[in-house]
Coordinates of C-alpha atoms in Angstrom, one line a residue:
M1150 CA -13.2 -1.6 22.4
A1151 CA -12.7 -2.5 18.9
A1152 CA -10.0 -0.5 17.2
T1153 CA -10.9 1.9 14.4
M1154 CA -9.8 0.7 10.8
N1155 CA -7.1 2.8 9.1
L1156 CA -7.4 3.4 5.2
F1157 CA -3.7 2.5 4.8
G1158 CA -3.6 -0.4 7.2
S1159 CA -3.0 -3.1 4.6
V1160 CA 0.2 -1.1 3.4
I1161 CA 3.2 -2.9 4.8
P1162 CA 5.8 -0.2 5.5
N1163 CA 8.8 -2.2 4.1
L1164 CA 9.7 0.2 1.1
N1165 CA 10.4 3.7 0.4
T1166 CA 6.9 5.1 -0.4
T1167 CA 5.2 8.0 -2.1
F1168 CA 1.9 8.8 -1.2
L1169 CA -0.2 10.3 -4.3
V1170 CA -3.4 11.9 -3.3
D1171 CA -6.2 13.0 -5.5
T1172 CA -7.3 16.5 -4.5
S1173 CA -9.9 17.0 -7.2
G1174 CA -13.3 18.7 -6.7
S1175 CA -15.1 15.3 -6.3
M1176 CA -12.9 14.4 -3.2
Y1177 CA -14.4 17.3 -1.1
S1178 CA -16.7 15.2 1.2
C1179 CA -13.8 12.8 2.3
L1180 CA -10.6 14.5 1.8
V1181 CA -10.6 15.5 5.3
A1182 CA -10.8 11.9 6.5
V1183 CA -8.3 10.6 3.9
R1184 CA -5.8 13.3 5.4
E1185 CA -6.2 12.1 8.9
H1186 CA -6.0 8.7 8.2
L1187 CA -2.7 9.3 6.1
S1188 CA -1.3 11.5 9.0
S1189 CA -2.1 8.7 11.5
Y1190 CA -0.5 5.9 9.4
L1191 CA 2.8 8.2 9.0
R1192 CA 3.0 8.7 12.8
V1193 CA 2.6 5.2 13.6
H1194 CA 5.2 4.0 11.5
A1195 CA 7.8 6.9 12.0
V1196 CA 11.0 6.1 13.6
D1197 CA 13.8 8.5 15.3
V1198 CA 16.9 6.5 14.8
A1199 CA 17.9 5.6 11.4
N1200 CA 18.8 1.8 11.0
P1201 CA 21.0 1.3 7.9
Q1202 CA 19.6 -1.8 7.2
Q1203 CA 16.0 -0.7 7.4
T1204 CA 16.0 3.0 6.7
L1205 CA 12.5 3.9 5.1
L1206 CA 11.9 7.1 3.1
F1207 CA 8.5 8.7 2.0
N1208 CA 7.1 11.7 0.2
L1209 CA 3.8 13.2 -0.5
I1210 CA 2.3 14.3 -3.7
E1211 CA -1.0 15.8 -4.5
F1212 CA -2.7 15.9 -7.9
N1213 CA -5.5 18.0 -9.5
S1214 CA -5.0 19.9 -12.6
D1215 CA -1.6 20.7 -11.3
I1216 CA 1.0 18.6 -9.4
R1217 CA 2.3 19.6 -5.9
R1218 CA 5.2 17.9 -4.2
W1219 CA 5.8 18.1 -0.4
A1220 CA 9.5 17.3 -0.9
D1221 CA 11.6 17.2 -4.0
R1222 CA 12.4 13.6 -3.3
C1223 CA 11.7 11.0 -0.6
V1224 CA 13.0 11.9 2.8
F1225 CA 13.7 9.8 6.0
W1226 CA 10.6 8.6 7.8
S1227 CA 11.0 10.3 11.2
H1228 CA 8.8 11.8 13.7
A1229 CA 10.2 15.2 12.8
S1230 CA 9.7 15.0 9.2
V1231 CA 6.1 13.5 9.7
L1232 CA 5.4 16.5 12.0
V1233 CA 6.3 18.9 8.9
A1234 CA 4.4 16.7 6.4
D1235 CA 1.5 16.8 8.7
D1236 CA 1.1 20.5 8.3
W1237 CA 1.5 20.1 4.5
L1238 CA -1.3 17.5 4.5
H1239 CA -3.6 19.7 6.4
S1240 CA -3.2 22.5 3.6
L1241 CA -4.7 20.2 1.0
V1242 CA -8.2 21.3 -0.2
P1243 CA -10.2 20.3 -3.2
K1244 CA -9.4 21.9 -6.6
T1245 CA -10.2 21.5 -10.2
G1246 CA -9.0 18.7 -12.6
T1247 CA -7.6 15.1 -12.1
N1248 CA -4.4 14.7 -13.7
T1249 CA -3.7 11.4 -12.8
L1250 CA -1.0 10.8 -15.2
G1251 CA 1.1 13.7 -14.2
G1252 CA 0.8 12.6 -10.6
L1253 CA 2.2 9.1 -11.4
L1254 CA 5.0 10.1 -13.6
T1255 CA 5.9 12.6 -10.9
A1256 CA 6.1 10.0 -8.3
F1257 CA 7.9 7.2 -10.2
A1258 CA 10.5 9.7 -11.5
D1259 CA 12.0 9.8 -8.1
S1260 CA 14.6 7.0 -8.1
L1261 CA 14.5 6.7 -4.4
C1262 CA 10.7 5.8 -4.6
Q1263 CA 10.1 2.1 -4.5
Q1264 CA 6.3 2.0 -4.3
V1265 CA 3.5 4.3 -4.8
V1266 CA 0.3 4.5 -2.9
L1267 CA -2.4 6.2 -5.0
I1268 CA -5.7 7.5 -3.4
T1269 CA -8.2 8.6 -5.9
D1270 CA -12.1 8.7 -6.4
G1271 CA -12.8 9.5 -10.1
I1272 CA -12.1 9.1 -13.8
P1273 CA -8.9 10.6 -14.7
D1274 CA -8.6 13.8 -17.2
Q1275 CA -6.5 11.5 -19.7
E1276 CA -7.6 8.4 -21.3
P1277 CA -6.9 5.3 -19.3
N1278 CA -5.1 3.5 -22.1
V1279 CA -2.9 6.5 -22.6
I1280 CA -1.8 6.5 -19.0
L1281 CA -1.1 2.8 -19.2
H1282 CA 0.9 3.3 -22.2
F1283 CA 3.1 5.9 -20.9
L1284 CA 3.7 4.2 -17.8
Q1285 CA 4.7 1.0 -19.5
Q1286 CA 7.1 3.1 -21.6
K1287 CA 8.6 5.0 -18.5
Q1288 CA 8.9 2.1 -16.0
Q1289 CA 12.3 0.6 -16.5
E1290 CA 11.7 -1.9 -13.4
K1291 CA 8.4 -2.6 -12.1
R1292 CA 7.4 -0.8 -8.9
P1293 CA 4.2 -1.5 -7.3
C1294 CA 1.2 1.0 -7.2
H1295 CA -1.0 0.4 -4.3
I1296 CA -4.3 2.1 -5.1
F1297 CA -7.3 2.8 -2.7
Y1298 CA -10.3 3.8 -4.8
I1299 CA -12.6 6.1 -2.9
N1300 CA -16.4 5.2 -3.3
T1301 CA -19.0 7.3 -2.1
P1302 CA -22.7 7.2 -2.7
L1303 CA -22.1 10.2 -5.0
N1304 CA -20.3 8.0 -7.5
T1305 CA -22.4 6.6 -10.2
A1306 CA -22.5 3.0 -11.4
H1307 CA -21.0 4.0 -14.8
E1308 CA -18.1 5.9 -13.0
Q1309 CA -17.3 3.1 -10.7
E1310 CA -17.2 0.5 -13.7
T1311 CA -15.1 2.8 -15.7
V1312 CA -12.5 3.8 -12.8
V1313 CA -12.4 0.2 -11.4
K1314 CA -11.3 -1.2 -14.7
F1315 CA -8.6 1.2 -15.1
L1316 CA -7.2 0.8 -11.7
Q1317 CA -7.2 -2.9 -12.0
D1318 CA -5.3 -2.5 -14.9
L1319 CA -2.8 -0.2 -13.5
A1320 CA -2.4 -2.6 -10.5
A1321 CA -1.7 -5.3 -12.9
L1322 CA 0.7 -3.3 -14.9
T1323 CA 2.9 -2.3 -11.7
G1324 CA 2.5 -5.4 -9.9
G1325 CA 0.5 -3.5 -7.1
S1326 CA -2.9 -3.8 -5.6
L1327 CA -6.6 -2.4 -5.5
T1328 CA -8.7 -1.7 -2.5
I1329 CA -12.0 -0.2 -2.6
A1330 CA -12.7 2.2 0.4
Y1331 CA -16.4 2.9 1.0
F1332 CA -17.0 6.2 2.5
S1333 CA -20.3 7.6 3.6
R1334 CA -21.9 10.9 2.4
T1335 CA -20.5 12.4 5.4
G1336 CA -17.0 11.3 4.7
T1337 CA -16.7 8.4 7.2
L1338 CA -14.8 5.4 6.3
E1339 CA -17.3 2.5 6.5
G1340 CA -15.5 -0.5 5.0
L1341 CA -12.6 -1.7 2.9
A1342 CA -12.7 -4.2 0.2
P1343 CA -9.4 -5.6 -1.3
M1344 CA -10.0 -6.5 -4.8
I1345 CA -6.6 -8.0 -6.1
N1346 CA -2.9 -8.1 -4.9
Y1347 CA -0.6 -8.8 -7.7
Q1348 CA 2.3 -8.9 -5.5
I1349 CA 1.0 -11.8 -3.7
E1350 CA -0.1 -13.5 -7.0
N1351 CA 3.4 -12.9 -8.6
A1352 CA 5.2 -14.2 -5.5
V1353 CA 3.5 -17.7 -6.4
K1354 CA 5.4 -19.3 -9.2
Q1355 CA 3.1 -21.8 -11.2
V1356 CA 4.7 -25.1 -12.2
V1357 CA 3.3 -26.7 -15.3
L1358 CA 3.6 -30.3 -16.0
V1359 CA 3.1 -31.2 -19.7
D1360 CA 1.5 -34.5 -20.5
G1361 CA 4.2 -37.3 -21.3
S1362 CA 6.8 -35.4 -18.8
L1363 CA 6.4 -38.3 -16.4
N1364 CA 6.9 -41.6 -18.4
T1365 CA 6.7 -43.8 -15.1
G1366 CA 4.0 -44.2 -12.7
I1367 CA 4.4 -43.5 -8.9
R1368 CA 5.7 -46.4 -7.1
G1369 CA 5.5 -47.0 -3.5
P1370 CA 3.5 -44.8 -1.0
P1371 CA 3.4 -41.2 -0.9
M1372 CA 6.2 -39.6 1.4
E1373 CA 4.7 -37.4 4.1
T1374 CA 6.2 -33.8 4.2
G1375 CA 6.5 -31.5 7.3
V1376 CA 8.2 -29.0 9.1
S1377 CA 10.5 -29.9 11.9
S1378 CA 9.6 -28.5 15.2
E1379 CA 13.2 -27.1 15.6
V1380 CA 13.0 -24.9 12.6
G1381 CA 11.6 -22.2 15.0
A1382 CA 14.9 -22.0 17.0
L1383 CA 16.7 -20.9 13.9
L1384 CA 14.3 -17.8 13.6
A1385 CA 14.8 -16.6 17.3
R1386 CA 16.1 -13.0 17.4
Q1387 CA 15.5 -12.5 13.8
E1388 CA 13.8 -9.4 12.8
C1389 CA 10.3 -9.4 11.1
L1390 CA 7.1 -7.6 10.3
A1391 CA 4.2 -8.8 12.3
R1392 CA 0.7 -7.5 12.4
K1393 CA -0.9 -6.3 15.9
D1394 CA -4.5 -7.6 16.4
K1395 CA -5.5 -4.4 18.4
D1396 CA -4.9 -1.9 15.4
G1397 CA -4.3 -3.9 12.4
Y1398 CA -1.0 -2.4 11.6
Y1399 CA 2.3 -4.0 10.7
Y1400 CA 5.2 -3.2 12.9
R1401 CA 8.7 -4.3 13.1
G1402 CA 9.7 -6.5 15.7
K1403 CA 11.9 -9.7 16.9
I1404 CA 10.8 -13.2 16.9
L1405 CA 11.3 -14.4 20.7
N1406 CA 10.2 -18.0 20.2
Q1407 CA 7.9 -20.6 18.4
L1408 CA 4.5 -21.2 20.5
N1409 CA 3.4 -23.8 18.1
I1410 CA 3.8 -24.7 14.5
N1411 CA 1.9 -21.8 13.0
Q1412 CA 2.5 -19.2 16.0
F1413 CA 5.3 -17.0 17.1
M1414 CA 5.9 -14.8 19.9
V1415 CA 7.1 -11.5 18.6
E1416 CA 8.7 -8.4 20.6
F1417 CA 7.7 -5.1 19.6
G1418 CA 9.6 -1.9 20.6
P1419 CA 7.9 1.1 21.9
R1420 CA 5.9 3.3 19.5
T1421 CA 3.7 6.2 19.4
T1422 CA 0.3 5.5 18.1
G1423 CA -2.0 7.7 16.1
A1424 CA -5.9 8.2 16.5
F1425 CA -6.7 5.8 13.7

């Protein structure tokens, strides 16, 4: 049986994360599903024993016309804290207003926060350019904002065009990503369409060769490059993040050995999985 996709399955749990949830009135048809997907994601990646080298923190913020935080700042991502956060998540209901700027500024104001996951479905109350300007002034160092745009049949073409343009600019400004999440009229997640990931793009450094920089021709046959088959031995017992085929989530694990040049055997520890 195929595993059910999770809205946040593409978010790698390797940074302290603040989840910023739009609870404006237009979210009424899919807010329950968003809550369940987020609750499941938090449970899957929770741990009970803090590792000094891999201690992860998280927080939850909702925004409508007002801003409400679950905790004053990011807290340890444990099963106990997720259980408390789950009660808070289930208290979220649609309200009026979309104070996107206030939500983003509140999230980034926490110095412990290393990345923001924004879930939204509509045009913000503020002008998009004003939001981008404020964030550019406030962000002393770039922290990624990974955005999930909730697209339902109720969204008009004009709304989609306006919102997607703004969210693309926001992802570019913060070095984050944008994914469009398609929901049905009844609030069921039907598909995910990754639009852009600036973290991946920025990781690839471009090298420009100026005309005339090479004043001699290439002599002799080209040299073949390759990776030694023994390199995999150096990675044995090293910790890594690997993705499981059965649910699409990333998990912490240890490399046991190299199967071939492109495949490794990874050992995962026991973990409780959620419904999604």
